[in-house]
Amino acid sequence: MNPNRRQFIEQGAALVAGAGLLLPSWGRGDALPWQPAELPKGAIEGAELHALPGKRPLLKRTYRPPNYETPLFALGEDFTANDAFFVRYHLSFIPQVKLSDWRLAVSGDAAERPLLLSMNDLRRGFEEVEIAACCQCAGSRRGLFSPHVPGVQWGYGAMGNARFRGVRLRDVLRKAGVKAGAVEVAANGADAGVAEKTPDFVKSLPLWKAQDENTLICWEMNGQPLPQYNGFPARLVVPGWAATYWMKHVQGIEVRSQPLTSFWMKSAYRIPVGKFAVADDFPTQRTEVNTPITELLVNSLFTSTHEGETIPAGRPRELSGVAWDGGHGIRTVEVSTNGGKTWRPARLGQDQGRFSWRRFRYTLTAPQPGKLVVMARATNQNGATQGFSVVPNPAGYHHNRVQELGLNVT
């Protein structure tokens, strides 16, 4: 191993240990053991631990714009620590916004009156609420698609779970007044591209979702102000939906009488019509061939154990992980050790709310030495469950195949 790389890894390990996390042993040469083997070769070799300001060392996928993945071993709690929460940006200029200077402008042709709100205006003028929710990038696990597709080659960690505090977007819209012809509500953040021709990252929500009681303008995460790289001083929180709608550094809200036609709505974050069993529709943006991604699919992940880990035969070993969906709530998690022929129930942890992920535990006793493949399968309250294959789509969204975890039993 290169001496500079070894020093970097050792420094990262020390930082993680100092933050109260146990860093697993290294394996496969320079590869990090919590990276799935299905990732492209370059993604495995190129990943390294790197700490952004205010963050623990995370798995760096790209630096400009910053895209950083939470390591597997930091995903196993009810709530993901703020400094371990994943980072996802599309544009390279990330502003340092002073709270005293920040304002939220509410406008649009379908708003009855414009508003310009400070943080004090939000906190004093509207009811504060808190919600536990899983925030997951639509492309989480993109690197596990076969054949591989373009985009950030995420492994398992483009997600996190937190308690978000703020005010309902619905209440702010009511103060601005929503005209009868409104169809969408668009949000714009303070981040920007370096080149003038780079499309501004603006996203819209259907009016019904913007007015949902759970959609928030949030300034607090796990009892602390939002981290800089998670949207300080305020962001949207859209529980149950992919993180592309959770606009960071939000500074503009536009109530629209016409669908938004910008690049990030008409071209990006779209899935083939009819390929996925989702309930939440976005009719003003749907075409005959594709539609915007909306709600998260039911999913699960082992977090206590990584691929290739060695466990002893004949001795109980507790496996644990998390399961989540788009807001219906997790009903069961089952584990199989015989290729899915039979399943046994895992023990579910505390229910933190229907938008939150839910922890599960399973006690495994491997009977004999050899290779053992363990599977986890979650089912939500609507009866939707995970399958054994992914649905091919050009952008690599909605990877929720049953996880197959290979362990070495000795």
mmCIF file of C-alpha atoms in Angstrom:
data_model
loop_
_atom_site.group_PDB
_atom_site.id
_atom_site.type_symbol
_atom_site.label_atom_id
_atom_site.label_comp_id
_atom_site.label_asym_id
_atom_site.label_seq_id
_atom_site.Cartn_x
_atom_site.Cartn_y
_atom_site.Cartn_z
ATOM 1 C CA MET A 1 0.000 0.000 0.000
ATOM 2 C CA ASN A 2 1.228 3.507 -0.783
ATOM 3 C CA PRO A 3 2.653 5.128 2.438
ATOM 4 C CA ASN A 4 0.622 8.299 1.935
ATOM 5 C CA ARG A 5 -2.541 6.249 1.465
ATOM 6 C CA ARG A 6 -1.752 4.179 4.548
ATOM 7 C CA GLN A 7 -1.236 7.349 6.585
ATOM 8 C CA PHE A 8 -4.504 8.767 5.263
ATOM 9 C CA ILE A 9 -6.389 5.602 6.196
ATOM 10 C CA GLU A 10 -4.832 5.510 9.643
ATOM 11 C CA GLN A 11 -5.741 9.144 10.236
ATOM 12 C CA GLY A 12 -9.306 8.437 9.092
ATOM 13 C CA ALA A 13 -9.500 5.454 11.416
ATOM 14 C CA ALA A 14 -8.332 7.555 14.325
ATOM 15 C CA LEU A 15 -10.922 10.217 13.576
ATOM 16 C CA VAL A 16 -13.694 7.645 13.400
ATOM 17 C CA ALA A 17 -12.575 6.006 16.630
ATOM 18 C CA GLY A 18 -12.424 9.412 18.295
ATOM 19 C CA ALA A 19 -16.000 10.036 17.199
ATOM 20 C CA GLY A 20 -17.130 6.929 19.063
ATOM 21 C CA LEU A 21 -17.359 4.491 16.139
ATOM 22 C CA LEU A 22 -15.519 1.203 15.788
ATOM 23 C CA LEU A 23 -13.823 0.976 12.409
ATOM 24 C CA PRO A 24 -13.883 -2.601 11.053
ATOM 25 C CA SER A 25 -10.664 -4.281 9.953
ATOM 26 C CA TRP A 26 -9.483 -3.692 6.408
ATOM 27 C CA GLY A 27 -9.753 -6.364 3.747
ATOM 28 C CA ARG A 28 -9.197 -7.042 0.046
ATOM 29 C CA GLY A 29 -6.049 -4.968 -0.101
ATOM 30 C CA ASP A 30 -6.956 -1.318 -0.286
ATOM 31 C CA ALA A 31 -10.706 -1.978 -0.576
ATOM 32 C CA LEU A 32 -13.005 -0.990 2.242
ATOM 33 C CA PRO A 33 -14.816 -4.067 3.557
ATOM 34 C CA TRP A 34 -18.259 -2.481 3.715
ATOM 35 C CA GLN A 35 -18.238 -1.790 -0.044
ATOM 36 C CA PRO A 36 -20.316 -4.285 -2.040
ATOM 37 C CA ALA A 37 -18.292 -6.476 -4.367
ATOM 38 C CA GLU A 38 -20.773 -5.715 -7.183
ATOM 39 C CA LEU A 39 -19.514 -2.131 -7.441
ATOM 40 C CA PRO A 40 -17.471 -1.275 -10.529
ATOM 41 C CA LYS A 41 -13.775 -1.970 -10.035
ATOM 42 C CA GLY A 42 -12.868 1.702 -10.258
ATOM 43 C CA ALA A 43 -15.462 2.686 -7.658
ATOM 44 C CA ILE A 44 -14.018 0.198 -5.153
ATOM 45 C CA GLU A 45 -10.400 1.152 -5.755
ATOM 46 C CA GLY A 46 -11.092 4.875 -5.925
ATOM 47 C CA ALA A 47 -13.103 5.169 -2.718
ATOM 48 C CA GLU A 48 -11.387 6.551 0.332
ATOM 49 C CA LEU A 49 -12.312 7.964 3.716
ATOM 50 C CA HIS A 50 -12.371 11.740 3.664
ATOM 51 C CA ALA A 51 -13.808 14.254 6.123
ATOM 52 C CA LEU A 52 -15.647 17.333 4.906
ATOM 53 C CA PRO A 53 -15.888 20.239 7.380
ATOM 54 C CA GLY A 54 -18.272 19.225 10.162
ATOM 55 C CA LYS A 55 -18.294 15.582 9.075
ATOM 56 C CA ARG A 56 -16.619 12.378 10.162
ATOM 57 C CA PRO A 57 -14.612 10.578 7.489
ATOM 58 C CA LEU A 58 -17.112 9.319 4.911
ATOM 59 C CA LEU A 59 -16.685 7.340 1.699
ATOM 60 C CA LYS A 60 -15.871 9.907 -0.972
ATOM 61 C CA ARG A 61 -17.507 9.073 -4.302
ATOM 62 C CA THR A 62 -16.894 12.465 -5.935
ATOM 63 C CA TYR A 63 -15.329 15.618 -4.550
ATOM 64 C CA ARG A 64 -16.673 18.224 -6.972
ATOM 65 C CA PRO A 65 -19.603 18.264 -6.515
ATOM 66 C CA PRO A 66 -19.334 16.607 -3.090
ATOM 67 C CA ASN A 67 -20.954 13.179 -2.933
ATOM 68 C CA TYR A 68 -20.075 11.244 0.206
ATOM 69 C CA GLU A 69 -21.498 7.947 1.405
ATOM 70 C CA THR A 70 -22.121 6.892 5.000
ATOM 71 C CA PRO A 71 -20.096 3.750 5.835
ATOM 72 C CA LEU A 72 -22.188 0.685 6.512
ATOM 73 C CA PHE A 73 -21.261 0.400 10.174
ATOM 74 C CA ALA A 74 -22.630 3.906 10.864
ATOM 75 C CA LEU A 75 -26.131 3.042 9.592
ATOM 76 C CA GLY A 76 -27.186 0.614 12.301
ATOM 77 C CA GLU A 77 -28.805 2.966 14.819
ATOM 78 C CA ASP A 78 -32.326 4.339 14.977
ATOM 79 C CA PHE A 79 -30.999 7.729 13.921
ATOM 80 C CA THR A 80 -27.903 8.519 11.883
ATOM 81 C CA ALA A 81 -25.514 10.968 13.528
ATOM 82 C CA ASN A 82 -25.461 14.369 11.834
ATOM 83 C CA ASP A 83 -21.736 14.233 11.191
ATOM 84 C CA ALA A 84 -22.085 10.754 9.638
ATOM 85 C CA PHE A 85 -25.065 11.637 7.405
ATOM 86 C CA PHE A 86 -24.462 11.186 3.674
ATOM 87 C CA VAL A 87 -23.818 14.166 1.381
ATOM 88 C CA ARG A 88 -25.352 14.539 -2.101
ATOM 89 C CA TYR A 89 -24.978 17.513 -4.468
ATOM 90 C CA HIS A 90 -25.457 18.058 -8.189
ATOM 91 C CA LEU A 91 -23.781 21.475 -8.372
ATOM 92 C CA SER A 92 -20.270 22.386 -7.262
ATOM 93 C CA PHE A 93 -20.718 25.778 -5.614
ATOM 94 C CA ILE A 94 -21.926 25.187 -2.051
ATOM 95 C CA PRO A 95 -22.683 28.527 -0.374
ATOM 96 C CA GLN A 96 -21.848 29.523 3.179
ATOM 97 C CA VAL A 97 -25.159 31.161 4.077
ATOM 98 C CA LYS A 98 -25.290 33.328 7.197
ATOM 99 C CA LEU A 99 -28.406 32.697 9.234
ATOM 100 C CA SER A 100 -28.875 36.429 9.814
ATOM 101 C CA ASP A 101 -28.844 37.058 6.052
ATOM 102 C CA TRP A 102 -31.008 34.119 5.020
ATOM 103 C CA ARG A 103 -34.483 34.778 3.660
ATOM 104 C CA LEU A 104 -37.094 32.493 2.143
ATOM 105 C CA ALA A 105 -38.946 34.101 -0.777
ATOM 106 C CA VAL A 106 -42.400 32.701 -1.531
ATOM 107 C CA SER A 107 -43.794 33.813 -4.876
ATOM 108 C CA GLY A 108 -45.187 32.531 -8.164
ATOM 109 C CA ASP A 109 -48.019 33.268 -10.533
ATOM 110 C CA ALA A 110 -50.338 31.035 -8.470
ATOM 111 C CA ALA A 111 -49.501 32.718 -5.152
ATOM 112 C CA GLU A 112 -51.911 35.417 -4.009
ATOM 113 C CA ARG A 113 -49.219 37.474 -2.281
ATOM 114 C CA PRO A 114 -45.417 37.243 -2.082
ATOM 115 C CA LEU A 115 -43.677 36.590 1.218
ATOM 116 C CA LEU A 116 -40.122 37.183 2.393
ATOM 117 C CA LEU A 117 -39.478 35.263 5.594
ATOM 118 C CA SER A 118 -36.532 35.215 7.975
ATOM 119 C CA MET A 119 -35.788 32.288 10.255
ATOM 120 C CA ASN A 120 -37.385 34.215 13.122
ATOM 121 C CA ASP A 121 -40.492 34.693 10.996
ATOM 122 C CA LEU A 122 -40.729 30.946 10.439
ATOM 123 C CA ARG A 123 -40.133 29.986 14.045
ATOM 124 C CA ARG A 124 -42.489 32.568 15.539
ATOM 125 C CA GLY A 125 -45.206 32.589 12.907
ATOM 126 C CA PHE A 126 -45.981 28.910 12.418
ATOM 127 C CA GLU A 127 -46.427 25.755 14.473
ATOM 128 C CA GLU A 128 -43.194 23.791 14.903
ATOM 129 C CA VAL A 129 -43.350 20.046 14.234
ATOM 130 C CA GLU A 130 -40.857 17.178 14.250
ATOM 131 C CA ILE A 131 -40.886 14.009 12.184
ATOM 132 C CA ALA A 132 -38.601 10.977 11.950
ATOM 133 C CA ALA A 133 -37.851 10.147 8.329
ATOM 134 C CA CYS A 134 -35.495 8.209 6.125
ATOM 135 C CA CYS A 135 -33.705 10.375 3.560
ATOM 136 C CA GLN A 136 -32.479 8.208 0.669
ATOM 137 C CA CYS A 137 -30.905 9.221 -2.616
ATOM 138 C CA ALA A 138 -32.887 7.826 -5.549
ATOM 139 C CA GLY A 139 -29.636 6.327 -6.875
ATOM 140 C CA SER A 140 -28.575 4.590 -3.673
ATOM 141 C CA ARG A 141 -27.054 1.185 -4.660
ATOM 142 C CA ARG A 142 -26.706 2.347 -8.286
ATOM 143 C CA GLY A 143 -23.269 0.763 -8.347
ATOM 144 C CA LEU A 144 -24.866 -2.649 -7.768
ATOM 145 C CA PHE A 145 -26.778 -2.651 -11.062
ATOM 146 C CA SER A 146 -25.669 -5.163 -13.680
ATOM 147 C CA PRO A 147 -24.889 -4.058 -16.288
ATOM 148 C CA HIS A 148 -23.635 -0.867 -14.690
ATOM 149 C CA VAL A 149 -25.341 2.425 -15.532
ATOM 150 C CA PRO A 150 -23.949 5.995 -15.558
ATOM 151 C CA GLY A 151 -24.056 8.219 -12.483
ATOM 152 C CA VAL A 152 -22.518 8.309 -9.021
ATOM 153 C CA GLN A 153 -21.644 4.693 -8.217
ATOM 154 C CA TRP A 154 -23.245 4.546 -4.803
ATOM 155 C CA GLY A 155 -22.995 1.499 -2.576
ATOM 156 C CA TYR A 156 -25.332 1.046 0.379
ATOM 157 C CA GLY A 157 -24.801 4.327 2.202
ATOM 158 C CA ALA A 158 -26.526 7.088 0.202
ATOM 159 C CA MET A 159 -29.143 7.332 2.925
ATOM 160 C CA GLY A 160 -29.715 8.208 6.563
ATOM 161 C CA ASN A 161 -32.468 8.432 9.153
ATOM 162 C CA ALA A 162 -33.035 11.452 11.370
ATOM 163 C CA ARG A 163 -35.513 13.519 13.364
ATOM 164 C CA PHE A 164 -36.277 16.664 11.376
ATOM 165 C CA ARG A 165 -37.797 19.760 12.946
ATOM 166 C CA GLY A 166 -39.385 22.725 11.234
ATOM 167 C CA VAL A 167 -42.727 24.047 10.033
ATOM 168 C CA ARG A 168 -45.201 22.628 7.553
ATOM 169 C CA LEU A 169 -44.763 23.916 4.015
ATOM 170 C CA ARG A 170 -48.556 23.804 3.860
ATOM 171 C CA ASP A 171 -48.852 26.467 6.560
ATOM 172 C CA VAL A 172 -46.445 28.782 4.739
ATOM 173 C CA LEU A 173 -48.365 28.293 1.496
ATOM 174 C CA ARG A 174 -51.612 29.140 3.265
ATOM 175 C CA LYS A 175 -50.147 32.425 4.429
ATOM 176 C CA ALA A 176 -49.058 33.252 0.881
ATOM 177 C CA GLY A 177 -52.421 32.136 -0.485
ATOM 178 C CA VAL A 178 -52.742 29.469 -3.166
ATOM 179 C CA LYS A 179 -54.824 30.365 -6.209
ATOM 180 C CA ALA A 180 -57.337 27.938 -7.650
ATOM 181 C CA GLY A 181 -55.196 27.238 -10.724
ATOM 182 C CA ALA A 182 -52.087 26.056 -8.845
ATOM 183 C CA VAL A 183 -50.663 22.695 -9.952
ATOM 184 C CA GLU A 184 -47.083 22.531 -8.592
ATOM 185 C CA VAL A 185 -44.823 24.084 -5.966
ATOM 186 C CA ALA A 186 -41.170 24.503 -6.985
ATOM 187 C CA ALA A 187 -38.179 24.926 -4.665
ATOM 188 C CA ASN A 188 -34.780 26.455 -5.409
ATOM 189 C CA GLY A 189 -31.642 26.297 -3.289
ATOM 190 C CA ALA A 190 -28.632 28.560 -2.965
ATOM 191 C CA ASP A 191 -26.156 26.100 -4.527
ATOM 192 C CA ALA A 192 -25.050 26.801 -8.088
ATOM 193 C CA GLY A 193 -23.002 25.464 -10.956
ATOM 194 C CA VAL A 194 -19.583 26.807 -11.870
ATOM 195 C CA ALA A 195 -20.426 27.265 -15.558
ATOM 196 C CA GLU A 196 -23.165 29.710 -16.533
ATOM 197 C CA LYS A 197 -24.908 27.140 -18.742
ATOM 198 C CA THR A 198 -25.189 24.559 -15.955
ATOM 199 C CA PRO A 199 -28.918 24.017 -15.274
ATOM 200 C CA ASP A 200 -29.935 25.383 -11.891
ATOM 201 C CA PHE A 201 -31.081 22.635 -9.533
ATOM 202 C CA VAL A 202 -34.796 23.416 -9.126
ATOM 203 C CA LYS A 203 -37.378 20.768 -8.242
ATOM 204 C CA SER A 204 -41.154 20.874 -8.081
ATOM 205 C CA LEU A 205 -43.722 18.915 -6.104
ATOM 206 C CA PRO A 206 -47.314 18.264 -7.085
ATOM 207 C CA LEU A 207 -49.559 20.606 -5.146
ATOM 208 C CA TRP A 208 -51.040 17.758 -3.086
ATOM 209 C CA LYS A 209 -47.600 16.662 -1.863
ATOM 210 C CA ALA A 210 -46.495 20.215 -1.076
ATOM 211 C CA GLN A 211 -49.644 20.599 1.013
ATOM 212 C CA ASP A 212 -49.229 17.264 2.789
ATOM 213 C CA GLU A 213 -48.996 17.720 6.559
ATOM 214 C CA ASN A 214 -45.667 15.873 6.673
ATOM 215 C CA THR A 215 -43.794 18.013 4.120
ATOM 216 C CA LEU A 216 -41.627 20.458 6.068
ATOM 217 C CA ILE A 217 -39.351 23.444 5.808
ATOM 218 C CA CYS A 218 -36.736 22.159 8.235
ATOM 219 C CA TRP A 219 -33.915 23.875 10.123
ATOM 220 C CA GLU A 220 -33.044 21.253 12.726
ATOM 221 C CA MET A 221 -31.823 17.668 12.496
ATOM 222 C CA ASN A 222 -31.519 15.351 15.497
ATOM 223 C CA GLY A 223 -31.895 18.292 17.861
ATOM 224 C CA GLN A 224 -29.137 20.372 16.249
ATOM 225 C CA PRO A 225 -29.009 22.968 13.454
ATOM 226 C CA LEU A 226 -28.732 21.427 10.006
ATOM 227 C CA PRO A 227 -25.115 20.663 9.064
ATOM 228 C CA GLN A 228 -23.697 22.826 6.300
ATOM 229 C CA TYR A 229 -23.493 19.870 3.916
ATOM 230 C CA ASN A 230 -27.062 18.803 4.672
ATOM 231 C CA GLY A 231 -28.666 22.109 3.801
ATOM 232 C CA PHE A 232 -28.017 24.796 6.445
ATOM 233 C CA PRO A 233 -29.831 26.980 7.277
ATOM 234 C CA ALA A 234 -33.044 25.350 5.944
ATOM 235 C CA ARG A 235 -34.113 22.570 3.609
ATOM 236 C CA LEU A 236 -37.252 20.823 2.493
ATOM 237 C CA VAL A 237 -38.116 17.486 4.075
ATOM 238 C CA VAL A 238 -40.413 15.351 1.924
ATOM 239 C CA PRO A 239 -40.926 12.144 3.942
ATOM 240 C CA GLY A 240 -41.449 8.965 1.956
ATOM 241 C CA TRP A 241 -40.127 10.462 -1.289
ATOM 242 C CA ALA A 242 -36.655 10.273 -2.825
ATOM 243 C CA ALA A 243 -34.130 12.803 -1.549
ATOM 244 C CA THR A 244 -34.023 14.669 -4.865
ATOM 245 C CA TYR A 245 -37.041 16.642 -3.623
ATOM 246 C CA TRP A 246 -35.475 17.487 -0.245
ATOM 247 C CA MET A 247 -34.076 20.818 -1.463
ATOM 248 C CA LYS A 248 -31.022 21.959 0.538
ATOM 249 C CA HIS A 249 -30.213 25.621 1.356
ATOM 250 C CA VAL A 250 -33.746 26.409 0.207
ATOM 251 C CA GLN A 251 -34.258 30.099 -0.534
ATOM 252 C CA GLY A 252 -37.137 30.213 -2.997
ATOM 253 C CA ILE A 253 -40.617 28.664 -3.108
ATOM 254 C CA GLU A 254 -42.704 29.209 -6.249
ATOM 255 C CA VAL A 255 -46.403 28.374 -6.488
ATOM 256 C CA ARG A 256 -46.993 27.551 -10.150
ATOM 257 C CA SER A 257 -50.007 27.351 -12.441
ATOM 258 C CA GLN A 258 -47.936 25.453 -15.029
ATOM 259 C CA PRO A 259 -45.676 22.385 -14.661
ATOM 260 C CA LEU A 260 -41.983 23.109 -14.203
ATOM 261 C CA THR A 261 -40.086 22.328 -17.425
ATOM 262 C CA SER A 262 -36.456 22.645 -16.277
ATOM 263 C CA PHE A 263 -33.819 19.944 -16.870
ATOM 264 C CA TRP A 264 -34.062 18.448 -13.384
ATOM 265 C CA MET A 265 -37.763 17.757 -13.839
ATOM 266 C CA LYS A 266 -38.241 16.988 -17.545
ATOM 267 C CA SER A 267 -35.039 15.006 -18.128
ATOM 268 C CA ALA A 268 -33.551 13.852 -14.813
ATOM 269 C CA TYR A 269 -34.899 11.616 -12.047
ATOM 270 C CA ARG A 270 -37.405 9.854 -14.247
ATOM 271 C CA ILE A 271 -38.391 6.185 -14.397
ATOM 272 C CA PRO A 272 -40.231 4.139 -17.047
ATOM 273 C CA VAL A 273 -44.010 4.227 -16.754
ATOM 274 C CA GLY A 274 -45.494 1.060 -15.294
ATOM 275 C CA LYS A 275 -42.213 -0.529 -14.201
ATOM 276 C CA PHE A 276 -42.586 0.054 -10.472
ATOM 277 C CA ALA A 277 -45.508 -0.562 -8.141
ATOM 278 C CA VAL A 278 -45.770 2.882 -6.541
ATOM 279 C CA ALA A 279 -48.895 4.592 -5.296
ATOM 280 C CA ASP A 280 -47.819 8.252 -5.388
ATOM 281 C CA ASP A 281 -48.346 9.779 -8.810
ATOM 282 C CA PHE A 282 -47.090 13.028 -10.368
ATOM 283 C CA PRO A 283 -49.645 13.524 -13.169
ATOM 284 C CA THR A 284 -48.534 16.981 -14.331
ATOM 285 C CA GLN A 285 -45.030 15.633 -15.087
ATOM 286 C CA ARG A 286 -45.932 12.195 -16.460
ATOM 287 C CA THR A 287 -45.501 11.372 -20.157
ATOM 288 C CA GLU A 288 -46.461 8.272 -22.108
ATOM 289 C CA VAL A 289 -43.031 6.708 -21.567
ATOM 290 C CA ASN A 290 -41.694 7.993 -18.246
ATOM 291 C CA THR A 291 -42.620 9.732 -15.018
ATOM 292 C CA PRO A 292 -40.738 11.368 -12.130
ATOM 293 C CA ILE A 293 -39.506 9.120 -9.375
ATOM 294 C CA THR A 294 -41.593 9.667 -6.244
ATOM 295 C CA GLU A 295 -41.909 7.351 -3.231
ATOM 296 C CA LEU A 296 -39.262 4.989 -1.878
ATOM 297 C CA LEU A 297 -39.698 1.244 -2.292
ATOM 298 C CA VAL A 298 -39.665 -1.225 0.596
ATOM 299 C CA ASN A 299 -36.086 -2.193 1.372
ATOM 300 C CA SER A 300 -33.750 -3.638 4.012
ATOM 301 C CA LEU A 301 -30.042 -3.831 4.778
ATOM 302 C CA PHE A 302 -27.750 -5.718 7.132
ATOM 303 C CA THR A 303 -25.605 -3.148 8.929
ATOM 304 C CA SER A 304 -23.799 -5.211 11.573
ATOM 305 C CA THR A 305 -21.998 -7.538 9.178
ATOM 306 C CA HIS A 306 -20.236 -7.106 5.858
ATOM 307 C CA GLU A 307 -19.681 -9.395 2.888
ATOM 308 C CA GLY A 308 -16.988 -11.992 3.505
ATOM 309 C CA GLU A 309 -16.882 -11.580 7.267
ATOM 310 C CA THR A 310 -15.822 -14.645 9.257
ATOM 311 C CA ILE A 311 -18.093 -16.009 11.978
ATOM 312 C CA PRO A 312 -17.666 -19.123 14.173
ATOM 313 C CA ALA A 313 -19.684 -22.286 13.630
ATOM 314 C CA GLY A 314 -22.009 -23.476 16.381
ATOM 315 C CA ARG A 315 -22.046 -20.189 18.277
ATOM 316 C CA PRO A 316 -24.897 -17.648 18.224
ATOM 317 C CA ARG A 317 -24.165 -14.478 16.278
ATOM 318 C CA GLU A 318 -26.600 -11.592 16.280
ATOM 319 C CA LEU A 319 -27.140 -9.953 12.922
ATOM 320 C CA SER A 320 -28.867 -6.593 12.757
ATOM 321 C CA GLY A 321 -29.947 -4.068 10.205
ATOM 322 C CA VAL A 322 -32.603 -1.588 9.139
ATOM 323 C CA ALA A 323 -35.732 -1.731 6.961
ATOM 324 C CA TRP A 324 -37.773 1.098 5.445
ATOM 325 C CA ASP A 325 -40.269 2.082 2.762
ATOM 326 C CA GLY A 326 -42.127 5.114 1.410
ATOM 327 C CA GLY A 327 -44.248 5.721 4.481
ATOM 328 C CA HIS A 328 -46.591 2.768 4.906
ATOM 329 C CA GLY A 329 -44.446 1.330 7.694
ATOM 330 C CA ILE A 330 -42.565 -1.943 8.077
ATOM 331 C CA ARG A 331 -44.661 -4.972 9.044
ATOM 332 C CA THR A 332 -42.074 -7.771 9.034
ATOM 333 C CA VAL A 333 -38.454 -8.554 8.278
ATOM 334 C CA GLU A 334 -37.578 -12.167 7.534
ATOM 335 C CA VAL A 335 -34.212 -13.914 7.217
ATOM 336 C CA SER A 336 -33.300 -16.933 5.105
ATOM 337 C CA THR A 337 -30.154 -19.068 5.203
ATOM 338 C CA ASN A 338 -31.117 -21.541 2.468
ATOM 339 C CA GLY A 339 -31.481 -19.430 -0.648
ATOM 340 C CA GLY A 340 -34.987 -18.226 0.109
ATOM 341 C CA LYS A 341 -36.578 -21.672 0.448
ATOM 342 C CA THR A 342 -37.688 -20.909 3.992
ATOM 343 C CA TRP A 343 -37.810 -17.712 6.031
ATOM 344 C CA ARG A 344 -37.710 -16.991 9.746
ATOM 345 C CA PRO A 345 -38.914 -13.745 11.384
ATOM 346 C CA ALA A 346 -36.431 -11.209 12.675
ATOM 347 C CA ARG A 347 -37.170 -9.180 15.808
ATOM 348 C CA LEU A 348 -38.253 -5.632 15.047
ATOM 349 C CA GLY A 349 -36.995 -2.684 17.046
ATOM 350 C CA GLN A 350 -38.947 0.334 18.225
ATOM 351 C CA ASP A 351 -41.330 1.892 15.730
ATOM 352 C CA GLN A 352 -40.137 5.492 15.315
ATOM 353 C CA GLY A 353 -42.903 6.388 12.873
ATOM 354 C CA ARG A 354 -44.054 5.279 9.468
ATOM 355 C CA PHE A 355 -41.482 7.370 7.562
ATOM 356 C CA SER A 356 -38.578 6.233 9.726
ATOM 357 C CA TRP A 357 -36.535 3.142 9.091
ATOM 358 C CA ARG A 358 -36.931 0.349 11.632
ATOM 359 C CA ARG A 359 -34.163 -1.727 13.125
ATOM 360 C CA PHE A 360 -34.260 -5.523 13.098
ATOM 361 C CA ARG A 361 -32.253 -8.279 14.807
ATOM 362 C CA TYR A 362 -31.775 -11.958 14.053
ATOM 363 C CA THR A 363 -29.778 -14.535 16.018
ATOM 364 C CA LEU A 364 -27.869 -16.791 13.645
ATOM 365 C CA THR A 365 -26.194 -20.051 14.622
ATOM 366 C CA ALA A 366 -24.273 -21.470 11.681
ATOM 367 C CA PRO A 367 -24.234 -25.268 12.024
ATOM 368 C CA GLN A 368 -21.002 -26.066 10.187
ATOM 369 C CA PRO A 369 -17.952 -24.478 8.560
ATOM 370 C CA GLY A 370 -18.157 -23.294 4.986
ATOM 371 C CA LYS A 371 -19.776 -20.564 2.937
ATOM 372 C CA LEU A 372 -23.155 -19.315 4.204
ATOM 373 C CA VAL A 373 -25.411 -16.878 2.361
ATOM 374 C CA VAL A 374 -27.865 -14.951 4.532
ATOM 375 C CA MET A 375 -30.801 -12.993 3.081
ATOM 376 C CA ALA A 376 -33.079 -10.327 4.534
ATOM 377 C CA ARG A 377 -36.517 -9.455 3.164
ATOM 378 C CA ALA A 378 -38.784 -6.667 4.408
ATOM 379 C CA THR A 379 -42.545 -6.390 3.921
ATOM 380 C CA ASN A 380 -44.506 -3.214 4.558
ATOM 381 C CA GLN A 381 -47.970 -2.697 5.986
ATOM 382 C CA ASN A 382 -49.485 -2.710 2.487
ATOM 383 C CA GLY A 383 -48.019 -6.138 1.747
ATOM 384 C CA ALA A 384 -45.340 -4.918 -0.675
ATOM 385 C CA THR A 385 -42.083 -6.825 -0.338
ATOM 386 C CA GLN A 386 -38.639 -7.109 -1.880
ATOM 387 C CA GLY A 387 -37.913 -9.225 -4.923
ATOM 388 C CA PHE A 388 -34.876 -11.190 -6.068
ATOM 389 C CA SER A 389 -34.036 -9.027 -9.068
ATOM 390 C CA VAL A 390 -33.801 -5.328 -9.836
ATOM 391 C CA VAL A 391 -35.988 -3.556 -12.372
ATOM 392 C CA PRO A 392 -33.702 -2.289 -15.173
ATOM 393 C CA ASN A 393 -33.943 1.441 -15.767
ATOM 394 C CA PRO A 394 -31.540 3.855 -17.471
ATOM 395 C CA ALA A 395 -30.594 5.903 -14.394
ATOM 396 C CA GLY A 396 -30.219 3.070 -11.880
ATOM 397 C CA TYR A 397 -33.003 4.019 -9.481
ATOM 398 C CA HIS A 398 -35.019 1.932 -7.002
ATOM 399 C CA HIS A 399 -32.532 -0.839 -6.260
ATOM 400 C CA ASN A 400 -34.343 -2.898 -3.628
ATOM 401 C CA ARG A 401 -33.347 -6.459 -4.433
ATOM 402 C CA VAL A 402 -33.179 -8.865 -1.482
ATOM 403 C CA GLN A 403 -29.687 -8.583 -0.035
ATOM 404 C CA GLU A 404 -27.531 -11.724 -0.180
ATOM 405 C CA LEU A 405 -24.779 -11.564 2.416
ATOM 406 C CA GLY A 406 -21.987 -14.125 2.040
ATOM 407 C CA LEU A 407 -20.305 -15.128 5.321
ATOM 408 C CA ASN A 408 -17.348 -17.418 5.988
ATOM 409 C CA VAL A 409 -18.112 -19.922 8.755
ATOM 410 C CA THR A 410 -15.102 -21.473 10.537
#
